[in-house]
Tab-separated table of C-alpha atoms in Angstrom:
chain	number	residue	atom	x	y	z
Z	210	MET	CA	-34.976	5.513	-18.012
Z	211	ALA	CA	-33.838	8.386	-15.819
Z	212	THR	CA	-30.095	9.126	-15.716
Z	213	PRO	CA	-28.543	6.793	-13.122
Z	214	PRO	CA	-27.262	8.636	-10.041
Z	215	VAL	CA	-24.005	6.660	-10.159
Z	216	LYS	CA	-21.290	8.127	-12.379
Z	217	VAL	CA	-17.877	6.658	-13.089
Z	218	TYR	CA	-15.292	8.899	-14.712
Z	219	GLY	CA	-12.481	7.390	-16.763
Z	220	PRO	CA	-11.596	5.052	-19.641
Z	221	PRO	CA	-12.525	1.330	-19.288
Z	222	LEU	CA	-8.991	0.399	-20.330
Z	223	SER	CA	-7.631	1.811	-17.063
Z	224	THR	CA	-7.132	-1.054	-14.600
Z	225	ALA	CA	-8.510	0.986	-11.717
Z	226	VAL	CA	-11.566	2.089	-13.703
Z	227	SER	CA	-12.260	-1.498	-14.810
Z	228	ARG	CA	-12.070	-2.647	-11.182
Z	229	VAL	CA	-14.981	-0.313	-10.349
Z	230	LEU	CA	-16.921	-1.227	-13.508
Z	231	VAL	CA	-16.840	-4.960	-12.790
Z	232	CYS	CA	-17.999	-4.315	-9.231
Z	233	LEU	CA	-20.966	-2.233	-10.462
Z	234	LEU	CA	-21.891	-4.941	-12.960
Z	235	GLU	CA	-21.579	-7.750	-10.383
Z	236	LYS	CA	-23.867	-5.718	-8.118
Z	237	ASP	CA	-26.369	-4.900	-10.924
Z	238	VAL	CA	-26.102	-1.210	-10.083
Z	239	PRO	CA	-26.957	1.034	-13.047
Z	240	PHE	CA	-24.325	3.634	-13.825
Z	241	GLN	CA	-23.235	6.220	-16.339
Z	242	LEU	CA	-19.686	6.000	-17.674
Z	243	VAL	CA	-18.311	9.490	-18.267
Z	244	PRO	CA	-15.327	9.612	-20.632
Z	245	VAL	CA	-12.160	11.404	-19.529
Z	246	ASN	CA	-9.799	12.379	-22.320
Z	247	MET	CA	-6.445	11.605	-20.759
Z	248	ALA	CA	-4.524	12.360	-23.943
Z	249	LYS	CA	-5.801	15.924	-23.570
Z	250	MET	CA	-4.868	15.908	-19.835
Z	251	GLU	CA	-8.517	16.286	-18.832
Z	252	HIS	CA	-7.752	14.392	-15.595
Z	253	LYS	CA	-5.367	17.145	-14.525
Z	254	LYS	CA	-7.824	20.006	-15.093
Z	255	PRO	CA	-9.333	21.860	-12.090
Z	256	ASP	CA	-12.880	20.525	-12.581
Z	257	TYR	CA	-11.656	16.954	-12.462
Z	258	VAL	CA	-9.123	17.483	-9.668
Z	259	LYS	CA	-12.008	18.778	-7.528
Z	260	MET	CA	-13.314	15.174	-7.586
Z	261	GLN	CA	-9.971	13.335	-7.550
Z	262	PRO	CA	-7.227	15.453	-5.934
Z	263	PHE	CA	-4.411	13.255	-7.302
Z	264	GLY	CA	-5.596	13.768	-10.885
Z	265	GLN	CA	-6.093	10.044	-11.517
Z	266	VAL	CA	-8.899	7.831	-12.786
Z	267	PRO	CA	-11.448	6.745	-11.696
Z	268	ALA	CA	-13.543	9.326	-9.937
Z	269	PHE	CA	-16.964	8.190	-8.717
Z	270	GLN	CA	-20.186	9.894	-7.744
Z	271	ASP	CA	-23.327	8.497	-6.170
Z	272	ASP	CA	-26.002	11.035	-5.192
Z	273	ASP	CA	-24.097	13.602	-3.154
Z	274	ILE	CA	-20.991	11.556	-2.419
Z	275	THR	CA	-17.774	11.739	-4.415
Z	276	LEU	CA	-15.188	8.983	-3.997
Z	277	PHE	CA	-11.876	7.857	-5.481
Z	278	GLU	CA	-9.449	4.892	-5.062
Z	279	SER	CA	-11.010	1.895	-6.835
Z	280	ARG	CA	-10.792	-0.485	-3.859
Z	281	ALA	CA	-12.552	2.074	-1.632
Z	282	ILE	CA	-15.294	2.463	-4.249
Z	283	CYS	CA	-15.726	-1.335	-4.473
Z	284	ARG	CA	-16.002	-1.630	-0.679
Z	285	TYR	CA	-18.596	1.177	-0.664
Z	286	LEU	CA	-20.676	-0.582	-3.344
Z	287	ALA	CA	-20.478	-3.978	-1.651
Z	288	GLU	CA	-21.553	-2.465	1.681
Z	289	LYS	CA	-24.300	-0.257	0.231
Z	290	TYR	CA	-25.889	-3.050	-1.820
Z	291	PRO	CA	-25.165	-6.281	0.093
Z	292	ASN	CA	-28.153	-8.167	-1.334
Z	293	LYS	CA	-28.203	-6.774	-4.853
Z	294	GLY	CA	-26.649	-8.732	-7.709
Z	295	THR	CA	-23.875	-11.052	-6.531
Z	296	ALA	CA	-24.348	-11.328	-2.777
Z	297	GLY	CA	-21.492	-11.979	-0.390
Z	298	LEU	CA	-18.901	-9.888	-2.272
Z	299	PHE	CA	-17.879	-8.496	1.079
Z	300	GLY	CA	-19.104	-11.308	3.324
Z	301	THR	CA	-22.157	-12.008	5.413
Z	302	ASN	CA	-20.527	-12.053	8.845
Z	303	PRO	CA	-17.478	-10.481	10.535
Z	304	LEU	CA	-15.264	-13.586	10.279
Z	305	VAL	CA	-15.868	-13.964	6.544
Z	306	LYS	CA	-15.363	-10.221	6.088
Z	307	ALA	CA	-12.024	-10.430	7.913
Z	308	SER	CA	-10.815	-13.133	5.537
Z	309	ILE	CA	-11.920	-11.083	2.508
Z	310	ASP	CA	-10.160	-8.001	3.906
Z	311	GLN	CA	-7.010	-10.066	4.430
Z	312	TRP	CA	-6.892	-11.234	0.800
Z	313	LEU	CA	-7.913	-7.781	-0.495
Z	314	GLU	CA	-4.912	-6.369	1.367
Z	315	ALA	CA	-2.730	-9.173	-0.013
Z	316	GLU	CA	-3.842	-8.136	-3.534
Z	317	SER	CA	-3.156	-4.519	-2.725
Z	318	GLN	CA	0.238	-4.996	-1.039
Z	319	SER	CA	1.727	-8.116	-2.669
Z	320	PHE	CA	0.035	-8.797	-6.023
Z	321	ASN	CA	-0.649	-5.284	-7.266
Z	322	PRO	CA	2.852	-3.756	-7.153
Z	323	PRO	CA	4.681	-6.306	-9.349
Z	324	SER	CA	1.673	-7.008	-11.615
Z	325	SER	CA	1.117	-3.274	-12.167
Z	326	VAL	CA	4.737	-2.731	-13.171
Z	327	LEU	CA	4.560	-5.664	-15.592
Z	328	THR	CA	1.219	-4.476	-17.020
Z	329	PHE	CA	2.657	-1.015	-17.589
Z	330	GLN	CA	5.977	-2.218	-19.002
Z	331	LEU	CA	4.558	-4.927	-21.267
Z	332	PHE	CA	1.214	-3.513	-22.378
Z	333	PHE	CA	0.902	0.229	-21.809
Z	334	ALA	CA	4.500	1.307	-22.514
Z	335	PRO	CA	4.576	-0.121	-26.068
Z	336	LEU	CA	1.112	1.379	-26.664
Z	337	MET	CA	2.396	4.778	-25.555
Z	338	LYS	CA	5.629	4.260	-27.496
Z	339	LEU	CA	7.699	4.394	-24.304
Z	340	LYS	CA	10.939	2.481	-23.779
Z	341	GLN	CA	10.694	-0.699	-21.728
Z	342	ASP	CA	12.955	-1.356	-18.730
Z	343	GLU	CA	14.186	-4.943	-18.999
Z	344	ALA	CA	15.715	-5.027	-15.514
Z	345	LEU	CA	12.454	-3.816	-13.988
Z	346	ILE	CA	10.505	-6.459	-15.913
Z	347	LYS	CA	12.795	-9.251	-14.708
Z	348	GLN	CA	12.748	-8.038	-11.101
Z	349	ASN	CA	8.950	-7.791	-10.978
Z	350	GLU	CA	8.381	-11.075	-12.755
Z	351	ALA	CA	10.411	-12.773	-10.006
Z	352	LYS	CA	8.346	-10.992	-7.339
Z	353	LEU	CA	5.070	-11.981	-8.999
Z	354	GLU	CA	6.174	-15.626	-9.287
Z	355	LYS	CA	6.645	-15.761	-5.502
Z	356	VAL	CA	3.166	-14.328	-4.917
Z	357	LEU	CA	1.603	-16.743	-7.395
Z	358	ASP	CA	3.297	-19.643	-5.613
Z	359	VAL	CA	1.443	-18.613	-2.452
Z	360	TYR	CA	-1.800	-18.355	-4.446
Z	361	GLU	CA	-1.179	-21.778	-6.027
Z	362	ASN	CA	-0.965	-23.318	-2.580
Z	363	ARG	CA	-3.971	-21.420	-1.225
Z	364	LEU	CA	-6.188	-22.202	-4.214
Z	365	GLY	CA	-5.392	-25.887	-3.846
Z	366	SER	CA	-7.500	-25.992	-0.684
Z	367	SER	CA	-9.901	-23.102	-1.319
Z	368	ARG	CA	-12.049	-22.502	-4.371
Z	369	TYR	CA	-11.589	-18.748	-4.181
Z	370	LEU	CA	-9.017	-16.730	-2.258
Z	371	ALA	CA	-11.111	-15.897	0.807
Z	372	GLY	CA	-13.174	-19.089	0.840
Z	373	ASP	CA	-15.801	-20.962	-1.121
Z	374	GLU	CA	-17.379	-17.924	-2.722
Z	375	PHE	CA	-16.297	-15.294	-5.215
Z	376	THR	CA	-15.598	-12.073	-3.328
Z	377	LEU	CA	-14.034	-8.620	-3.720
Z	378	ALA	CA	-10.677	-10.253	-2.995
Z	379	ASP	CA	-10.838	-12.236	-6.268
Z	380	LEU	CA	-12.502	-9.388	-8.181
Z	381	SER	CA	-9.659	-7.022	-7.380
Z	382	HIS	CA	-7.239	-9.242	-9.332
Z	383	LEU	CA	-9.197	-9.145	-12.596
Z	384	PRO	CA	-7.831	-5.960	-14.219
Z	385	ASN	CA	-4.066	-6.601	-14.106
Z	386	THR	CA	-4.372	-10.337	-14.749
Z	387	GLN	CA	-6.522	-9.761	-17.829
Z	388	PHE	CA	-3.756	-7.712	-19.453
Z	389	LEU	CA	-0.971	-10.065	-18.411
Z	390	VAL	CA	-2.759	-13.193	-19.627
Z	391	GLU	CA	-4.363	-11.837	-22.814
Z	392	LYS	CA	-2.063	-9.018	-23.953
Z	393	THR	CA	1.477	-10.031	-22.958
Z	394	ASP	CA	3.745	-13.057	-23.212
Z	395	LYS	CA	3.459	-13.648	-19.438
Z	396	ALA	CA	0.217	-15.692	-19.528
Z	397	GLU	CA	2.269	-18.727	-18.538
Z	398	LEU	CA	2.838	-17.278	-15.064
Z	399	PHE	CA	-0.849	-17.957	-14.420
Z	400	THR	CA	-1.682	-20.827	-16.755
Z	401	SER	CA	1.286	-23.005	-15.828
Z	402	ARG	CA	0.072	-23.098	-12.225
Z	403	LYS	CA	-2.787	-25.619	-12.039
Z	404	ASN	CA	-4.840	-24.035	-9.252
Z	405	VAL	CA	-4.165	-20.438	-10.256
Z	406	GLY	CA	-5.087	-21.363	-13.837
Z	407	ARG	CA	-8.337	-22.958	-12.687
Z	408	TRP	CA	-9.168	-19.917	-10.541
Z	409	TRP	CA	-8.349	-17.467	-13.346
Z	410	SER	CA	-10.525	-19.407	-15.759
Z	411	GLU	CA	-13.464	-19.278	-13.341
Z	412	ILE	CA	-13.269	-15.600	-12.394
Z	413	SER	CA	-12.463	-14.277	-15.860
Z	414	THR	CA	-15.422	-15.985	-17.497
Z	415	ARG	CA	-17.965	-14.415	-15.158
Z	416	PRO	CA	-20.497	-12.428	-17.261
Z	417	ALA	CA	-19.737	-9.141	-15.465
Z	418	TRP	CA	-16.015	-9.331	-16.301
Z	419	LYS	CA	-16.695	-10.401	-19.890
Z	420	LYS	CA	-18.854	-7.293	-20.255
Z	421	VAL	CA	-16.005	-5.081	-18.966
Z	422	VAL	CA	-13.584	-6.660	-21.440
Z	423	GLU	CA	-16.094	-5.889	-24.209
Z	424	MET	CA	-16.143	-2.263	-23.047
Z	425	GLN	CA	-12.310	-2.207	-23.117
Z	426	ASN	CA	-12.219	-3.579	-26.668
Z	427	ALA	CA	-14.967	-1.313	-27.987
A	292	MET	CA	-11.147	-15.349	23.982
A	293	ALA	CA	-7.481	-14.505	23.966
A	294	LEU	CA	-5.954	-12.033	21.542
A	295	LYS	CA	-2.466	-12.731	20.242
A	296	VAL	CA	-0.078	-10.872	17.972
A	297	HIS	CA	2.937	-12.614	16.473
A	298	GLY	CA	5.265	-9.827	15.438
A	299	THR	CA	8.528	-7.990	15.716
A	300	VAL	CA	9.426	-4.822	17.581
A	301	GLY	CA	10.293	-2.178	15.008
A	302	SER	CA	8.368	-3.787	12.150
A	303	PRO	CA	6.066	-1.018	10.863
A	304	ALA	CA	3.300	-3.496	10.063
A	305	THR	CA	3.515	-5.040	13.533
A	306	PHE	CA	3.387	-1.578	15.094
A	307	ARG	CA	0.376	-0.696	12.959
A	308	ALA	CA	-1.561	-3.613	14.433
A	309	LEU	CA	-0.385	-2.883	17.985
A	310	ALA	CA	-1.446	0.766	17.676
A	311	ALA	CA	-5.024	-0.323	16.982
A	312	LEU	CA	-5.048	-2.762	19.898
A	313	HIS	CA	-3.789	-0.097	22.315
A	314	GLU	CA	-6.281	2.493	21.024
A	315	LYS	CA	-9.013	-0.040	21.798
A	316	ASP	CA	-7.572	-0.712	25.308
A	317	LEU	CA	-7.374	-4.409	24.561
A	318	ASP	CA	-5.309	-6.982	26.426
A	319	PHE	CA	-3.275	-9.210	24.166
A	320	GLU	CA	-0.275	-11.503	24.189
A	321	PHE	CA	2.709	-10.321	22.130
A	322	ILE	CA	4.712	-13.231	20.754
A	323	PRO	CA	8.027	-12.092	19.270
A	324	VAL	CA	9.033	-13.450	15.867
A	325	ASN	CA	12.785	-13.536	15.293
A	326	LEU	CA	13.284	-12.059	11.822
A	327	SER	CA	17.101	-12.265	11.930
A	328	ALA	CA	16.808	-16.000	12.563
A	329	LYS	CA	14.431	-16.129	9.568
A	330	GLU	CA	11.678	-17.522	11.774
A	331	HIS	CA	9.107	-15.918	9.448
A	332	LYS	CA	10.386	-18.003	6.531
A	333	SER	CA	10.313	-21.344	8.375
A	334	PRO	CA	8.005	-24.045	6.960
A	335	GLN	CA	5.883	-23.953	10.155
A	336	PHE	CA	5.387	-20.181	9.946
A	337	LEU	CA	4.521	-20.326	6.263
A	338	ALA	CA	2.136	-23.229	6.744
A	339	HIS	CA	0.403	-22.131	9.924
A	340	LYS	CA	0.777	-18.381	10.238
A	341	ASN	CA	1.360	-16.332	7.107
A	342	PRO	CA	2.043	-17.964	3.728
A	343	PHE	CA	3.689	-14.719	2.584
A	344	GLY	CA	6.260	-15.092	5.374
A	345	GLN	CA	5.589	-11.712	6.969
A	346	VAL	CA	4.659	-10.233	10.335
A	347	PRO	CA	2.296	-9.522	12.017
A	348	VAL	CA	-0.088	-12.431	12.433
A	349	PHE	CA	-3.114	-11.911	14.664
A	350	GLU	CA	-5.211	-14.465	16.497
A	351	HIS	CA	-8.622	-14.123	18.129
A	352	GLY	CA	-9.830	-17.535	19.229
A	353	ASP	CA	-9.971	-19.598	16.029
A	354	LEU	CA	-9.595	-16.593	13.745
A	355	LYS	CA	-6.141	-16.074	12.309
A	356	LEU	CA	-5.344	-12.995	10.227
A	357	PHE	CA	-2.379	-11.500	8.394
A	358	GLU	CA	-2.027	-8.081	6.665
A	359	SER	CA	-1.868	-5.315	9.289
A	360	ARG	CA	-4.612	-3.230	7.636
A	361	ALA	CA	-7.005	-6.209	7.724
A	362	ILE	CA	-6.119	-6.804	11.376
A	363	THR	CA	-6.776	-3.194	12.383
A	364	LYS	CA	-10.092	-3.253	10.549
A	365	TYR	CA	-11.198	-6.436	12.245
A	366	VAL	CA	-10.200	-5.103	15.675
A	367	ALA	CA	-11.950	-1.766	15.013
A	368	GLU	CA	-15.180	-3.506	14.049
A	369	ALA	CA	-15.176	-6.462	16.454
A	370	PHE	CA	-14.514	-4.157	19.430
A	371	ALA	CA	-16.407	-1.130	18.125
A	372	ASP	CA	-17.659	-0.125	21.568
A	373	LYS	CA	-14.343	-0.407	23.379
A	374	GLY	CA	-11.719	2.318	23.707
A	375	THR	CA	-11.285	4.807	20.821
A	376	SER	CA	-13.748	4.501	17.967
A	377	LEU	CA	-11.512	3.915	14.951
A	378	ILE	CA	-14.212	3.768	12.292
A	379	HIS	CA	-17.185	5.883	11.251
A	380	LYS	CA	-20.527	4.101	11.486
A	381	ASP	CA	-22.424	6.418	9.126
A	382	PRO	CA	-22.154	4.855	5.625
A	383	LYS	CA	-21.188	8.092	3.861
A	384	LYS	CA	-18.571	9.010	6.487
A	385	SER	CA	-17.306	5.435	6.395
A	386	ALA	CA	-16.901	5.617	2.613
A	387	ILE	CA	-14.791	8.798	2.868
A	388	GLN	CA	-12.701	7.203	5.605
A	389	THR	CA	-12.099	4.179	3.353
A	390	VAL	CA	-10.943	6.476	0.523
A	391	TRP	CA	-8.186	7.987	2.684
A	392	THR	CA	-7.294	4.573	4.125
A	393	GLU	CA	-6.609	3.503	0.544
A	394	VAL	CA	-4.552	6.668	-0.058
A	395	GLU	CA	-2.261	5.639	2.799
A	396	ALA	CA	-1.962	2.093	1.487
A	397	GLN	CA	-1.531	2.984	-2.202
A	398	LYS	CA	0.404	6.239	-2.064
A	399	PHE	CA	1.794	7.346	1.306
A	400	ASP	CA	3.236	4.069	2.504
A	401	PRO	CA	5.040	3.038	-0.711
A	402	THR	CA	6.632	6.488	-1.052
A	403	VAL	CA	7.600	7.100	2.568
A	404	ALA	CA	8.617	3.501	3.328
A	405	LYS	CA	11.022	3.637	0.373
A	406	LEU	CA	12.598	6.791	1.781
A	407	GLY	CA	12.792	5.182	5.237
A	408	TRP	CA	14.472	2.123	3.737
A	409	GLU	CA	17.113	4.177	1.915
A	410	ILE	CA	17.846	6.751	4.627
A	411	VAL	CA	17.341	4.854	7.889
A	412	LEU	CA	17.443	1.100	7.335
A	413	LYS	CA	20.110	0.532	4.685
A	414	PRO	CA	22.834	2.178	6.837
A	415	LYS	CA	21.672	0.026	9.792
A	416	PHE	CA	22.265	-3.074	7.672
A	417	GLY	CA	25.652	-1.831	6.503
A	418	MET	CA	24.350	-0.895	3.040
A	419	THR	CA	24.793	2.408	1.201
A	420	THR	CA	21.952	4.893	0.729
A	421	ASP	CA	21.143	5.468	-2.947
A	422	GLU	CA	20.918	9.271	-3.071
A	423	ALA	CA	19.374	9.217	-6.561
A	424	VAL	CA	16.484	7.114	-5.264
A	425	VAL	CA	16.122	9.412	-2.245
A	426	ALA	CA	15.924	12.456	-4.531
A	427	GLU	CA	13.389	10.683	-6.769
A	428	PHE	CA	11.101	9.734	-3.910
A	429	GLU	CA	11.467	13.092	-2.138
A	430	LYS	CA	10.195	14.587	-5.380
A	431	LYS	CA	7.240	12.176	-5.366
A	432	LEU	CA	6.392	13.067	-1.780
A	433	GLU	CA	5.949	16.821	-2.413
A	434	PRO	CA	2.736	16.685	-4.516
A	435	LEU	CA	1.392	13.939	-2.262
A	436	LEU	CA	1.794	16.130	0.822
A	437	ASP	CA	0.270	19.060	-1.089
A	438	VAL	CA	-2.906	16.978	-1.423
A	439	TYR	CA	-2.713	16.113	2.283
A	440	GLU	CA	-2.296	19.818	3.154
A	441	LYS	CA	-5.419	20.723	1.199
A	442	ARG	CA	-7.388	17.839	2.695
A	443	LEU	CA	-6.353	18.708	6.245
A	444	THR	CA	-7.340	22.336	5.672
A	445	GLU	CA	-10.867	21.095	5.007
A	446	SER	CA	-10.980	18.213	7.481
A	447	LYS	CA	-9.522	17.877	10.975
A	448	TYR	CA	-8.355	14.339	10.311
A	449	LEU	CA	-7.806	12.559	6.997
A	450	GLY	CA	-10.855	10.325	7.243
A	451	GLY	CA	-13.184	12.956	8.692
A	452	ASP	CA	-13.695	14.983	11.843
A	453	SER	CA	-12.293	12.372	14.229
A	454	PHE	CA	-9.188	10.171	14.447
A	455	THR	CA	-9.740	6.883	12.628
A	456	LEU	CA	-7.809	4.054	10.965
A	457	ALA	CA	-7.228	6.400	8.015
A	458	ASP	CA	-4.847	8.384	10.253
A	459	LEU	CA	-3.613	5.497	12.445
A	460	HIS	CA	-2.252	3.510	9.510
A	461	HIS	CA	0.272	6.290	8.850
A	462	LEU	CA	1.868	6.157	12.297
A	463	PRO	CA	4.693	3.632	11.890
A	464	THR	CA	6.044	5.025	8.606
A	465	LEU	CA	5.471	8.607	9.749
A	466	GLN	CA	7.405	8.017	12.969
A	467	GLY	CA	10.369	6.673	11.080
A	468	ILE	CA	10.574	9.509	8.565
A	469	MET	CA	10.220	12.318	11.100
A	470	GLY	CA	13.690	11.467	12.371
A	471	THR	CA	15.195	12.287	8.957
A	472	LYS	CA	15.711	15.354	6.746
A	473	VAL	CA	12.385	14.523	5.050
A	474	LYS	CA	10.694	16.004	8.143
A	475	SER	CA	11.215	19.416	6.493
A	476	GLN	CA	8.564	18.563	3.889
A	477	PHE	CA	6.055	17.962	6.678
A	478	ASP	CA	7.136	21.079	8.608
A	479	ALA	CA	6.666	23.222	5.504
A	480	ARG	CA	2.937	22.471	5.464
A	481	PRO	CA	1.162	23.827	8.580
A	482	HIS	CA	-1.879	21.531	8.580
A	483	VAL	CA	0.147	18.420	7.758
A	484	SER	CA	2.634	19.365	10.462
A	485	ALA	CA	-0.088	19.880	13.077
A	486	TRP	CA	-1.801	16.625	12.114
A	487	ALA	CA	1.448	14.670	12.293
A	488	SER	CA	2.311	16.076	15.744
A	489	ASP	CA	-1.205	15.381	16.948
A	490	ILE	CA	-1.358	11.734	15.954
A	491	LEU	CA	2.233	10.936	16.915
A	492	SER	CA	1.579	12.197	20.450
A	493	ARG	CA	-1.453	9.982	21.079
A	494	PRO	CA	-0.847	7.900	24.231
A	495	ALA	CA	-1.601	4.610	22.476
A	496	TRP	CA	1.055	5.370	19.839
A	497	VAL	CA	3.601	6.571	22.377
A	498	LYS	CA	3.112	3.226	24.157
A	499	VAL	CA	3.868	1.308	20.941
A	500	ALA	CA	6.834	3.488	19.969
A	501	SER	CA	8.369	3.076	23.432
A	502	MET	CA	8.821	-0.645	22.709
A	503	LEU	CA	11.783	0.431	20.555
A	504	THR	CA	13.685	1.806	23.529
A	505	LYS	CA	13.047	-1.115	25.860
C-alpha cells in the first residue's frame, strides 16, 4: 500500500494526539503516525515548530495542508469525509450541527479545563516525577463535579450529548476521561453518576477508541 | 423567524455573540439577564435556557443555543449571504480558519481573560489584584503574542486574508485588556498592534462596545 497522505505527529499517550487518532479511526481514514521524541524536545525544534508554531503535539498533514489544534483537525476530518466510516460525526443538517458545536464548545470550555488539570496532576505528574498540587486537585475536582452534574441531567434525556447519535461532541471527551477513569482514583466521578456512567461505557467501548487505547499501551 | 439573545451587557461571551449578529446586519431582540440577581442560576434558567447557568443564550425559532462560539458559528453559516462573510467557504481555507479559532478558544482567551479578571474586574468587585498571578500570566502572554506576530506577518488576518470568526472571537477580551498596562505587549509587536486596532475599530464592534456606555 502506498504511504497514506495523512500524517499525525506525536505520541498516542498525549490526550490531544489521541483525540485526532480516534477521529481518524472512526472515519476509516488511513494515516501514518510519526513519532515525536518529546523527552529530547523534538517538538521545540525548528522543523517541528514550522508545522506547529506553539511547539505542541499533535501536528497534522493531509496532502498540502498542515493543521494543528486537535478539535480543529477533528472538524476538518468530519467535514472532509462526511460519509466515510462513522457518518454524522458532525451532523447532517445545520440544526444538528449547531447542537454538536454547542456541546463541543461545552467540552472545550467547561469539561476540558478541570479534567485536564486533574489528568496532569494525577497521571502525568507522578509519571514525570513532578510534585502534585493538592489544592489544585481539590479545586478542579469540585469544578468537574459541577460539569458532570449537568451531563448527568442531559444524558438522562439524550443518549449522547448532542442527540441520539455519537458525534464529535462525545468523541472529544474520550482522552481525558480515559485517564481519569482507568489511571486515577477519580473513576467514581463518572461511574457513580448513572447516566454519565452509561454514556462513558458506551463511548469508551467503541472499536475505534479501544484501538487508540491499545496504541497508548503499546 | 425572530432572533433573540438572552445576555448581559459587559459579559464578554454575550458581546462575542452580539458582534457576529451586528456583522451580519441581523435584527434581533436583546433580553437582559440580571447576573447580580443570580437570574442565570435560577431553576427556570437552568432548565430552559442554559444548564451551565451562563450567558448568552440564543434563539432562532425553535433552535436554542448556548456557548458563544457555537452561536457565532451558527449565525455565520445560517446567514452566510448576509452582511460580512465570517467564514471561508473553501474547505482548505476553512480548515485554517478553524485552527486559529481554536487558538483563540484554547490559548488567547484563557490567558487574557485571567489578566482581565485580576486587573480590571477584581477591583470592581472590591477584591484585591493578585500581582503574582498577573506576572505569571503576563509571562505566558509574551510567547503567545510572538506566535501571533509571526502569523500576522504572513497573513492579513488570523484565519486568512479576510476578517472571519477567528478574529472576531478575540474582540471582547481584547477590548478589555487594551485599557490596561498589558496593552504594551500588543504595542510592542507591529503586526499584532495593527491587527488589534483594525478589528477593534470595525463598526459592528464599536456598536457592541458602545452598549457599555449607555
